[in-house]
PDB file of C-alpha atoms in Angstrom:
ATOM      1  CA  ILE A  12     -47.519  25.794  43.241  1.00 63.00           C
ATOM      2  CA  GLU A  13     -50.151  23.734  44.966  1.00 61.00           C
ATOM      3  CA  ALA A  14     -49.472  20.037  45.491  1.00 62.00           C
ATOM      4  CA  GLY A  15     -52.691  18.489  46.702  1.00 63.00           C
ATOM      5  CA  LYS A  16     -53.510  20.889  49.531  1.00 65.00           C
ATOM      6  CA  ALA A  17     -49.908  21.912  50.317  1.00 71.00           C
ATOM      7  CA  LYS A  18     -48.382  24.983  48.680  1.00 78.00           C
ATOM      8  CA  LEU A  19     -44.756  24.797  47.594  1.00 78.00           C
ATOM      9  CA  ASP A  20     -42.391  27.247  46.028  1.00 84.00           C
ATOM     10  CA  LEU A  21     -40.164  26.050  43.187  1.00 86.00           C
ATOM     11  CA  GLY A  22     -37.094  26.260  45.412  1.00 85.00           C
ATOM     12  CA  SER A  23     -38.354  23.620  47.840  1.00 90.00           C
ATOM     13  CA  MET A  24     -40.146  21.399  45.338  1.00 90.00           C
ATOM     14  CA  ARG A  25     -37.138  19.329  44.272  1.00 92.00           C
ATOM     15  CA  GLU A  26     -36.213  18.185  47.781  1.00 93.00           C
ATOM     16  CA  LYS A  27     -39.850  17.607  48.746  1.00 91.00           C
ATOM     17  CA  LEU A  28     -40.377  15.402  45.686  1.00 92.00           C
ATOM     18  CA  ARG A  29     -37.146  13.493  46.332  1.00 93.00           C
ATOM     19  CA  SER A  30     -38.353  12.827  49.856  1.00 92.00           C
ATOM     20  CA  ILE A  31     -41.824  11.724  48.754  1.00 90.00           C
ATOM     21  CA  PHE A  32     -40.603   9.451  45.958  1.00 92.00           C
ATOM     22  CA  LYS A  33     -37.464   8.123  47.658  1.00 92.00           C
ATOM     23  CA  ASN A  34     -38.826   4.615  48.213  1.00 92.00           C
ATOM     24  CA  ARG A  35     -41.505   4.484  45.535  1.00 90.00           C
ATOM     25  CA  LYS A  36     -41.098   2.269  42.498  1.00 89.00           C
ATOM     26  CA  ASN A  37     -43.670   4.200  40.457  1.00 90.00           C
ATOM     27  CA  LYS A  38     -42.147   7.660  40.066  1.00 92.00           C
ATOM     28  CA  GLN A  39     -44.878   9.461  38.188  1.00 93.00           C
ATOM     29  CA  VAL A  40     -46.234  13.002  38.543  1.00 92.00           C
ATOM     30  CA  TYR A  41     -49.240  14.611  36.873  1.00 91.00           C
ATOM     31  CA  ILE A  42     -49.530  18.355  36.302  1.00 91.00           C
ATOM     32  CA  GLN A  43     -52.804  20.182  35.874  1.00 89.00           C
ATOM     33  CA  ALA A  44     -52.801  23.891  35.091  1.00 87.00           C
ATOM     34  CA  ASP A  45     -55.483  26.089  33.627  1.00 85.00           C
ATOM     35  CA  LYS A  46     -54.978  28.593  30.825  1.00 85.00           C
ATOM     36  CA  GLN A  47     -54.351  31.362  33.351  1.00 90.00           C
ATOM     37  CA  VAL A  48     -50.992  29.804  34.318  1.00 90.00           C
ATOM     38  CA  ASP A  49     -47.971  31.103  32.426  1.00 92.00           C
ATOM     39  CA  TYR A  50     -46.356  28.441  30.212  1.00 93.00           C
ATOM     40  CA  GLY A  51     -42.949  29.381  31.614  1.00 94.00           C
ATOM     41  CA  LEU A  52     -44.056  28.410  35.123  1.00 92.00           C
ATOM     42  CA  VAL A  53     -45.283  25.046  33.865  1.00 93.00           C
ATOM     43  CA  ALA A  54     -41.939  24.477  32.089  1.00 95.00           C
ATOM     44  CA  GLU A  55     -39.982  25.449  35.239  1.00 94.00           C
ATOM     45  CA  THR A  56     -42.131  23.119  37.304  1.00 93.00           C
ATOM     46  CA  MET A  57     -41.472  20.254  34.902  1.00 95.00           C
ATOM     47  CA  ALA A  58     -37.721  20.978  35.054  1.00 96.00           C
ATOM     48  CA  GLU A  59     -37.784  20.811  38.870  1.00 95.00           C
ATOM     49  CA  ILE A  60     -39.703  17.540  38.764  1.00 95.00           C
ATOM     50  CA  ARG A  61     -37.087  16.090  36.401  1.00 96.00           C
ATOM     51  CA  ALA A  62     -34.267  17.410  38.605  1.00 95.00           C
ATOM     52  CA  ALA A  63     -35.846  15.484  41.483  1.00 94.00           C
ATOM     53  CA  GLY A  64     -35.281  12.291  39.469  1.00 94.00           C
ATOM     54  CA  ILE A  65     -38.820  11.878  38.154  1.00 95.00           C
ATOM     55  CA  THR A  66     -38.964  11.524  34.384  1.00 92.00           C
ATOM     56  CA  ASN A  67     -42.503  10.208  34.005  1.00 96.00           C
ATOM     57  CA  ILE A  68     -44.534  13.435  33.905  1.00 96.00           C
ATOM     58  CA  GLY A  69     -48.083  13.588  32.615  1.00 95.00           C
ATOM     59  CA  LEU A  70     -50.304  16.532  31.827  1.00 92.00           C
ATOM     60  CA  ILE A  71     -53.958  16.396  32.873  1.00 91.00           C
ATOM     61  CA  THR A  72     -56.374  17.998  30.478  1.00 87.00           C
ATOM     62  CA  LEU A  73     -60.080  18.568  30.767  1.00 83.00           C
ATOM     63  CA  PRO A  74     -62.476  18.029  27.870  1.00 84.00           C
ATOM     64  CA  LYS A  75     -63.261  21.162  25.909  1.00 81.00           C
ATOM     65  CA  ASP A  76     -66.857  22.306  26.134  1.00 77.00           C
ATOM     66  CA  PRO A  77     -68.768  21.507  22.927  1.00 72.00           C
TER      67      PRO A  77
END
């Protein structure tokens, strides 16, 4: 999983997110994944984000080509 320019594995994501969002009032994360990414990985990622105490999760989509 790539967060900005840093790569994280699911096992370390929860603690990293807790650390990042510890003192933030706005606890919001956006996920962007292309169609090559397995849905199960996206679901696991969302579960880890929630386990870190962040419940406001958004999905970024790109417009479909006409």
